[in-house]
Amino acid sequence: MSNVVITNHPLIQHKLSILRRVETSSKEFRALIREIAMLLCYEATRDLHLKEIEIETPICKTTAKSIEGKKLAIVPILRAGLGMVDGMLELIPSARVGHIGLYRDHETLMPVEYYCKLPADINERDVFVVDPMLATGGSAIDAISQIKLRKPRSIKFVCIISAPEGIEALQKAHPDVEIFCAGMDEKLNEHGYIVPGLGDAGDRIFGTK
Ligand code: PRP
Ligand code: URA
């Protein structure tokens, strides 16, 4: 699979196992989503460009590296994507945050859009679209299509659990978008849920079921 990074870092894999467990509380679930998002952000920002700058240590003047004035944006897919924003901002605090509201129609599994507010200068930014779950891929494909209308510099998709079906569909629809995820599971069930997965991410983050 080109353009897909599935992290096998032990910290991520350990946290993912706790996240999946049915007995994990909403409080713990939220904390884990935030922590895993932060670790995935570390991977997804690996290619940020650096420039040389002059600095002075207590000992002497020297040259050091600094991230080259990159403009970044994080766009969570509501609701569940919200859970990943703080973890991402922890590492890239000056990123702007846009929001896209989509939910899957439970009958058709098709995404229904209800909100879209993006930074005005998104065309000058590299964008990280975040959502814990990539199932059929419909929501991610739709969100990325909306963002592309505003011509950002680049888009990466960061998720926690994916299904092979979702990865394939997203790669087909948006081959230019690199995908970062903590784990790829076995399959989707007849209701479009990822197996073994973690259930409904939005409900588990917000305690709505
Ligand atoms: C979940 C999840 C993704 C989407 C993935 O959201 O957070 O956005 O499903 O499924 P897909 O790849 O088949 O589109 P959901 O529609 O349950 O909305 P919510 O976040 O508001 O709960
Ligand atoms: N959305 C979720 O929250 N969980 C899944 O398994 C699939 C879609």
Short mmCIF file of C-alpha atoms and ligand atoms in Angstrom, two decimals:
data_model
loop_
_atom_site.label_atom_id
_atom_site.label_comp_id
_atom_site.label_asym_id
_atom_site.label_seq_id
_atom_site.Cartn_x
_atom_site.Cartn_y
_atom_site.Cartn_z
CA MET A 1 0.00 0.00 0.00
CA SER A 2 1.56 3.24 -1.07
CA ASN A 3 0.85 6.41 0.85
CA VAL A 4 -0.24 4.56 4.02
CA VAL A 5 1.74 4.62 7.25
CA ILE A 6 0.53 2.16 9.89
CA THR A 7 2.50 2.80 13.05
CA ASN A 8 3.79 -0.17 14.98
CA HIS A 9 5.26 1.85 17.83
CA PRO A 10 4.81 -0.11 21.08
CA LEU A 11 3.34 2.87 22.97
CA ILE A 12 0.67 3.35 20.31
CA GLN A 13 -0.12 -0.37 20.13
CA HIS A 14 -0.41 -0.61 23.94
CA LYS A 15 -2.73 2.40 24.16
CA LEU A 16 -4.79 1.08 21.25
CA SER A 17 -5.45 -2.18 23.11
CA ILE A 18 -6.83 -0.29 26.13
CA LEU A 19 -8.89 1.95 23.84
CA ARG A 20 -10.55 -1.06 22.20
CA ARG A 21 -11.66 -2.69 25.46
CA VAL A 22 -15.40 -2.50 26.07
CA GLU A 23 -14.90 -1.70 29.76
CA THR A 24 -12.73 1.40 29.13
CA SER A 25 -14.59 4.45 30.51
CA SER A 26 -15.34 7.59 28.48
CA LYS A 27 -12.85 9.53 30.60
CA GLU A 28 -10.07 7.07 29.89
CA PHE A 29 -11.15 6.73 26.25
CA ARG A 30 -10.88 10.50 25.69
CA ALA A 31 -7.43 10.62 27.28
CA LEU A 32 -6.21 7.74 25.10
CA ILE A 33 -7.57 9.26 21.89
CA ARG A 34 -5.73 12.47 22.75
CA GLU A 35 -2.46 10.66 23.52
CA ILE A 36 -2.59 8.48 20.40
CA ALA A 37 -3.37 11.57 18.28
CA MET A 38 -0.28 13.25 19.69
CA LEU A 39 1.90 10.25 18.82
CA LEU A 40 0.40 10.04 15.32
CA CYS A 41 1.03 13.77 14.87
CA TYR A 42 4.71 13.09 15.55
CA GLU A 43 4.71 10.61 12.63
CA ALA A 44 2.61 12.76 10.31
CA THR A 45 4.89 15.80 10.72
CA ARG A 46 8.08 13.87 10.00
CA ASP A 47 8.59 15.63 6.64
CA LEU A 48 8.27 19.23 7.88
CA HIS A 49 11.09 21.30 6.44
CA LEU A 50 13.77 22.78 8.66
CA LYS A 51 15.87 25.88 8.23
CA GLU A 52 19.15 26.89 9.85
CA ILE A 53 18.93 29.73 12.37
CA GLU A 54 21.52 31.56 14.47
CA ILE A 55 21.09 31.17 18.22
CA GLU A 56 23.12 31.81 21.31
CA THR A 57 23.48 29.20 24.06
CA PRO A 58 24.87 30.13 27.49
CA ILE A 59 28.22 28.97 26.09
CA CYS A 60 28.49 30.39 22.55
CA LYS A 61 26.78 31.37 19.32
CA THR A 62 25.80 28.49 17.06
CA THR A 63 23.49 27.49 14.25
CA ALA A 64 20.46 25.34 15.00
CA LYS A 65 17.36 24.01 13.22
CA SER A 66 13.93 25.57 13.22
CA ILE A 67 10.75 24.56 11.40
CA GLU A 68 10.53 26.62 8.25
CA GLY A 69 7.53 29.01 8.48
CA LYS A 70 5.07 26.27 7.57
CA LYS A 71 1.43 27.10 7.92
CA LEU A 72 -0.56 24.15 9.20
CA ALA A 73 -4.24 23.45 9.78
CA ILE A 74 -6.06 20.67 11.58
CA VAL A 75 -9.56 19.78 10.40
CA PRO A 76 -11.46 17.32 12.61
CA ILE A 77 -14.46 15.51 11.15
CA LEU A 78 -17.23 16.08 13.73
CA ARG A 79 -17.96 14.66 16.10
CA ALA A 80 -15.36 12.05 16.85
CA GLY A 81 -12.49 13.91 15.18
CA LEU A 82 -12.77 16.56 17.91
CA GLY A 83 -11.24 14.08 20.32
CA MET A 84 -7.96 14.19 18.38
CA VAL A 85 -7.54 17.98 18.13
CA ASP A 86 -5.94 18.71 21.51
CA GLY A 87 -3.36 15.95 21.08
CA MET A 88 -2.37 17.32 17.67
CA LEU A 89 -2.26 20.91 18.99
CA GLU A 90 0.04 19.80 21.77
CA LEU A 91 2.78 19.29 19.14
CA ILE A 92 1.78 21.94 16.57
CA PRO A 93 0.26 24.67 18.78
CA SER A 94 0.18 27.39 16.13
CA ALA A 95 -1.91 25.33 13.69
CA ARG A 96 -5.32 26.77 12.80
CA VAL A 97 -8.37 24.57 13.34
CA GLY A 98 -11.27 24.16 10.88
CA HIS A 99 -14.31 21.94 11.35
CA ILE A 100 -16.33 19.70 9.07
CA GLY A 101 -19.57 18.19 10.36
CA LEU A 102 -20.54 14.86 8.80
CA TYR A 103 -22.46 11.88 10.07
CA ARG A 104 -23.11 8.53 8.44
CA ASP A 105 -26.73 7.82 7.63
CA HIS A 106 -27.31 4.56 9.50
CA GLU A 107 -29.34 3.05 6.66
CA THR A 108 -27.29 4.02 3.61
CA LEU A 109 -23.91 4.49 5.41
CA MET A 110 -23.49 7.58 3.19
CA PRO A 111 -22.03 10.74 4.80
CA VAL A 112 -24.43 13.64 5.40
CA GLU A 113 -22.72 17.04 5.70
CA TYR A 114 -24.12 19.56 8.18
CA TYR A 115 -21.27 22.02 8.89
CA CYS A 116 -18.11 23.36 7.29
CA LYS A 117 -15.96 26.20 8.63
CA LEU A 118 -12.35 26.34 7.48
CA PRO A 119 -9.54 28.88 8.06
CA ALA A 120 -9.82 31.74 5.53
CA ASP A 121 -6.23 31.21 4.36
CA ILE A 122 -6.49 27.41 4.05
CA ASN A 123 -5.11 27.70 0.50
CA GLU A 124 -1.74 28.62 2.09
CA ARG A 125 -1.78 25.71 4.55
CA ASP A 126 -0.84 22.06 4.84
CA VAL A 127 -3.89 20.33 6.27
CA PHE A 128 -4.26 17.36 8.63
CA VAL A 129 -7.78 15.93 8.46
CA VAL A 130 -8.42 13.92 11.63
CA ASP A 131 -11.03 11.29 12.51
CA PRO A 132 -10.47 8.24 14.74
CA MET A 133 -12.30 5.87 12.37
CA LEU A 134 -11.88 5.13 8.66
CA ALA A 135 -14.58 2.55 7.95
CA THR A 136 -16.17 2.62 4.46
CA GLY A 137 -14.12 5.77 3.81
CA GLY A 138 -17.22 7.76 2.81
CA SER A 139 -16.82 10.45 5.49
CA ALA A 140 -13.09 10.99 4.87
CA ILE A 141 -13.55 11.08 1.09
CA ASP A 142 -16.36 13.61 1.36
CA ALA A 143 -14.53 15.81 3.89
CA ILE A 144 -11.34 15.83 1.81
CA SER A 145 -13.32 16.65 -1.36
CA GLN A 146 -14.84 19.66 0.44
CA ILE A 147 -11.44 20.86 1.65
CA LYS A 148 -9.88 20.40 -1.80
CA LEU A 149 -12.38 22.90 -3.25
CA ARG A 150 -10.45 25.51 -1.21
CA LYS A 151 -7.11 24.39 -2.70
CA PRO A 152 -4.91 23.77 0.37
CA ARG A 153 -1.18 23.17 -0.20
CA SER A 154 -1.45 19.52 0.86
CA ILE A 155 -3.71 17.16 2.82
CA LYS A 156 -2.84 14.26 5.11
CA PHE A 157 -5.44 12.05 6.77
CA VAL A 158 -4.76 10.95 10.35
CA CYS A 159 -6.93 8.24 11.90
CA ILE A 160 -6.65 5.72 14.72
CA ILE A 161 -8.32 2.59 13.33
CA SER A 162 -8.97 1.82 9.68
CA ALA A 163 -10.64 -0.97 7.72
CA PRO A 164 -9.01 -2.27 4.52
CA GLU A 165 -12.16 -1.21 2.63
CA GLY A 166 -11.77 2.39 3.83
CA ILE A 167 -8.08 2.58 3.02
CA GLU A 168 -8.73 1.27 -0.48
CA ALA A 169 -11.62 3.65 -1.13
CA LEU A 170 -9.74 6.68 0.20
CA GLN A 171 -6.63 5.87 -1.82
CA LYS A 172 -8.73 5.46 -4.94
CA ALA A 173 -10.63 8.72 -4.45
CA HIS A 174 -7.66 10.80 -3.25
CA PRO A 175 -4.38 9.11 -4.25
CA ASP A 176 -2.43 12.25 -3.33
CA VAL A 177 -3.48 12.07 0.34
CA GLU A 178 -1.10 10.29 2.69
CA ILE A 179 -2.85 8.22 5.39
CA PHE A 180 -1.45 7.79 8.91
CA CYS A 181 -3.12 5.32 11.24
CA ALA A 182 -2.43 3.36 14.42
CA GLY A 183 -3.96 0.10 13.19
CA MET A 184 -5.66 -1.55 10.24
CA ASP A 185 -8.30 -4.07 11.29
CA GLU A 186 -9.78 -7.11 9.61
CA LYS A 187 -13.00 -5.97 7.95
CA LEU A 188 -16.33 -4.15 8.21
CA ASN A 189 -19.42 -5.90 9.54
CA GLU A 190 -22.87 -5.72 7.93
CA HIS A 191 -23.59 -2.43 9.78
CA GLY A 192 -20.42 -0.78 8.50
CA TYR A 193 -18.60 -1.10 11.85
CA ILE A 194 -14.93 -1.96 11.94
CA VAL A 195 -14.18 -5.49 13.25
CA PRO A 196 -12.75 -5.88 15.87
CA GLY A 197 -12.62 -2.04 16.05
CA LEU A 198 -13.68 -0.17 19.15
CA GLY A 199 -17.39 0.43 18.57
CA ASP A 200 -18.81 3.89 17.90
CA ALA A 201 -16.00 6.35 18.50
CA GLY A 202 -18.25 9.41 18.86
CA ASP A 203 -20.49 7.72 21.40
CA ARG A 204 -17.51 6.47 23.40
CA ILE A 205 -15.80 9.91 23.45
CA PHE A 206 -18.92 11.83 24.40
CA GLY A 207 -20.68 9.14 26.44
CA THR A 208 -23.83 9.31 24.34
CA LYS A 209 -24.73 5.62 24.50
C1 PRP B 1 -17.93 7.90 12.46
C2 PRP B 1 -16.45 8.23 12.45
C3 PRP B 1 -16.24 8.66 11.02
C4 PRP B 1 -17.19 7.80 10.26
C5 PRP B 1 -16.41 6.69 9.61
O1 PRP B 1 -18.70 9.03 12.57
O2 PRP B 1 -16.09 9.18 13.40
O3 PRP B 1 -16.52 10.04 10.79
O4 PRP B 1 -18.12 7.24 11.21
O5 PRP B 1 -17.23 5.92 8.83
P1 PRP B 1 -17.11 5.85 7.24
O6 PRP B 1 -15.65 5.69 6.94
O7 PRP B 1 -17.92 4.64 6.88
O8 PRP B 1 -17.67 7.12 6.68
P2 PRP B 1 -20.31 9.00 12.69
O9 PRP B 1 -20.92 9.03 11.34
O10 PRP B 1 -20.71 7.85 13.58
O11 PRP B 1 -20.65 10.38 13.33
P3 PRP B 1 -20.28 10.96 14.80
O12 PRP B 1 -18.79 11.22 14.81
O13 PRP B 1 -21.07 12.21 14.84
O14 PRP B 1 -20.69 9.95 15.83
N1 URA B 2 -17.68 4.72 12.90
C1 URA B 2 -17.35 4.34 14.16
O1 URA B 2 -17.40 5.16 15.08
N2 URA B 2 -16.98 3.08 14.35
C2 URA B 2 -16.88 2.17 13.38
O2 URA B 2 -16.51 1.00 13.63
C3 URA B 2 -17.23 2.58 12.08
C4 URA B 2 -17.62 3.85 11.87
#
